[in-house]
Coordinates of C-alpha atoms in Angstrom, one line a residue:
M1 CA 0.0 0.0 0.0
D2 CA 2.9 2.4 0.8
A3 CA 4.4 1.9 -2.7
A4 CA 1.1 2.6 -4.3
R5 CA 0.6 5.7 -2.2
R6 CA 4.1 7.0 -3.1
R7 CA 3.4 6.4 -6.8
H8 CA 0.1 8.3 -6.5
E9 CA 1.7 11.2 -4.6
A10 CA 4.6 11.3 -7.2
G11 CA 2.0 11.4 -10.0
A12 CA 0.1 14.2 -8.3
E13 CA 3.3 16.2 -7.8
Q14 CA 4.2 15.7 -11.4
A15 CA 0.8 16.9 -12.5
R16 CA 1.2 20.0 -10.3
D17 CA 4.6 20.6 -11.9
D18 CA 3.2 20.2 -15.4
R19 CA 0.3 22.7 -14.7
A20 CA 2.9 25.2 -13.3
R21 CA 5.0 24.8 -16.5
L22 CA 1.9 25.2 -18.7
R23 CA 0.8 28.4 -16.8
A24 CA 4.3 29.8 -17.2
A25 CA 4.3 29.0 -20.9
A26 CA 0.8 30.6 -21.3
E27 CA 2.1 33.8 -19.6
V28 CA 5.0 34.0 -22.1
L29 CA 2.6 33.6 -25.0
R30 CA 0.3 36.3 -23.6
A31 CA 3.2 38.8 -23.2
P32 CA 3.5 41.2 -26.1
A33 CA 6.3 40.6 -28.5
A34 CA 9.2 43.0 -28.1
V35 CA 10.5 44.6 -31.2
V36 CA 13.9 46.2 -30.9
P37 CA 14.9 48.6 -33.7
V38 CA 18.4 48.2 -35.0
S39 CA 18.9 51.9 -34.5
A40 CA 16.7 54.8 -33.5
A41 CA 17.5 56.5 -36.8
H42 CA 15.9 53.6 -38.7
A43 CA 12.9 53.0 -36.5
A44 CA 9.7 53.3 -38.6
D45 CA 6.8 55.2 -37.2
G46 CA 3.3 56.1 -38.4
Y47 CA 2.4 54.6 -41.7
D48 CA 6.0 53.6 -42.4
R49 CA 5.5 50.6 -40.0
C50 CA 3.3 48.9 -42.5
P51 CA 5.2 46.3 -44.5
D52 CA 5.1 46.1 -48.3
G53 CA 2.5 43.6 -49.5
H54 CA 0.3 44.0 -46.4
Y55 CA -2.9 45.8 -45.5
C56 CA -2.5 47.7 -42.2
M57 CA -5.1 49.2 -39.9
F58 CA -4.2 51.7 -37.1
S59 CA -6.1 52.6 -34.0
G60 CA -4.9 56.3 -34.3
L61 CA -5.0 58.9 -37.0
D62 CA -2.2 59.2 -39.5
G63 CA -0.9 55.7 -38.9
T64 CA -0.4 56.1 -35.2
G65 CA -1.5 53.9 -32.3
D66 CA -1.8 50.1 -32.4
M67 CA -1.3 48.5 -35.8
I68 CA -2.4 45.2 -37.3
T69 CA -1.1 43.8 -40.5
L70 CA -3.1 41.5 -42.7
R71 CA -2.2 39.5 -45.8
G72 CA -5.6 37.8 -46.1
S73 CA -9.2 38.5 -45.3
T74 CA -10.4 38.3 -41.7
P75 CA -14.0 37.9 -40.8
D76 CA -13.6 39.2 -37.2
L77 CA -11.3 42.1 -36.3
A78 CA -11.9 41.3 -32.6
A79 CA -9.5 38.4 -33.0
F80 CA -6.8 41.1 -33.6
G81 CA -8.0 43.6 -31.1
M82 CA -9.1 46.0 -33.8
N83 CA -12.9 45.6 -33.9
D84 CA -14.5 49.1 -34.1
R85 CA -11.1 50.7 -33.3
A86 CA -9.5 51.6 -36.6
K87 CA -9.1 55.3 -37.5
S88 CA -6.6 55.0 -40.4
D89 CA -5.2 52.5 -42.8
W90 CA -2.7 51.8 -45.6
N91 CA -3.3 49.3 -48.4
R92 CA 0.1 48.1 -49.6
T93 CA -1.4 45.1 -51.5
P94 CA -2.3 45.0 -55.2
S95 CA -5.9 44.3 -54.2
T96 CA -9.0 46.4 -53.4
I97 CA -9.8 46.2 -49.7
Y98 CA -13.5 46.0 -48.6
L99 CA -14.0 47.2 -45.0
W100 CA -17.2 45.7 -43.6
S101 CA -19.3 47.4 -40.9
D102 CA -20.1 44.1 -39.2
M103 CA -18.3 40.8 -38.5
Y104 CA -18.3 37.9 -41.1
Y105 CA -18.5 40.3 -44.1
S106 CA -21.9 41.6 -43.3
G107 CA -23.4 45.1 -43.1
C108 CA -22.2 47.7 -45.5
T109 CA -18.7 48.2 -47.1
A110 CA -16.3 51.0 -47.6
V111 CA -13.4 50.6 -50.1
T112 CA -9.7 51.2 -49.7
S113 CA -8.0 51.1 -53.1
A114 CA -4.6 49.8 -53.9
G115 CA -1.9 52.2 -54.9
P116 CA -1.1 55.8 -53.8
T117 CA -4.7 56.6 -52.8
G118 CA -4.9 53.6 -50.4
K119 CA -3.5 55.4 -47.4
G120 CA -5.1 57.8 -45.0
N121 CA -7.5 58.6 -42.2
F122 CA -11.1 57.3 -42.2
G123 CA -13.7 60.0 -42.4
P124 CA -15.2 60.8 -38.9
V125 CA -18.3 58.7 -39.5
Y126 CA -16.1 55.6 -40.3
R127 CA -13.7 55.9 -37.4
D128 CA -14.1 53.0 -34.9
F129 CA -16.6 51.5 -37.3
F130 CA -15.3 48.4 -39.1
S131 CA -15.5 44.8 -37.9
S132 CA -14.2 42.7 -40.8
V133 CA -11.8 43.0 -43.8
Q134 CA -12.1 41.4 -47.2
I135 CA -9.0 41.5 -49.4
G136 CA -10.2 41.3 -53.1
G137 CA -13.5 39.9 -54.2
L138 CA -16.7 41.7 -54.9
G139 CA -17.5 43.5 -51.6
G140 CA -21.1 44.4 -50.7
Q141 CA -23.5 47.3 -50.5
G142 CA -21.7 50.6 -49.9
C143 CA -22.0 52.4 -46.6
G144 CA -22.8 55.7 -48.5
T145 CA -20.9 58.9 -48.8
P146 CA -19.8 60.2 -45.4
P147 CA -21.1 63.7 -44.5
R148 CA -18.5 66.5 -44.6

């Protein structure tokens, strides 16, 4: 009986150790990734943080604030912490971007074109408005012309 009890206690201790290791690993995964610029003179800021070939959304005006980069469509910007938070964007892809007012490509759409016009601040009505992003395709019913 003592040998069985020792095996049981050893197994319980191993399980506690495994849970502690998993919690520590989860904390590491939750921690934000650190990006260390090679030199302060070369550190990109604003829109310049957006890599070529990506579509980028920013939580602030003029490419400031938090940034997400996308290379494919995403049905739910909440997965990236950007649902109803974007205020500016830059389309550095060769495709037209359709910004949907609701998740899963529903609601109405606004368009961000490829090329030099695909960068800027959203109109006041469209700030903190979009919930999904479709790269390419047909899009949907437009959201209308924002008031000036």
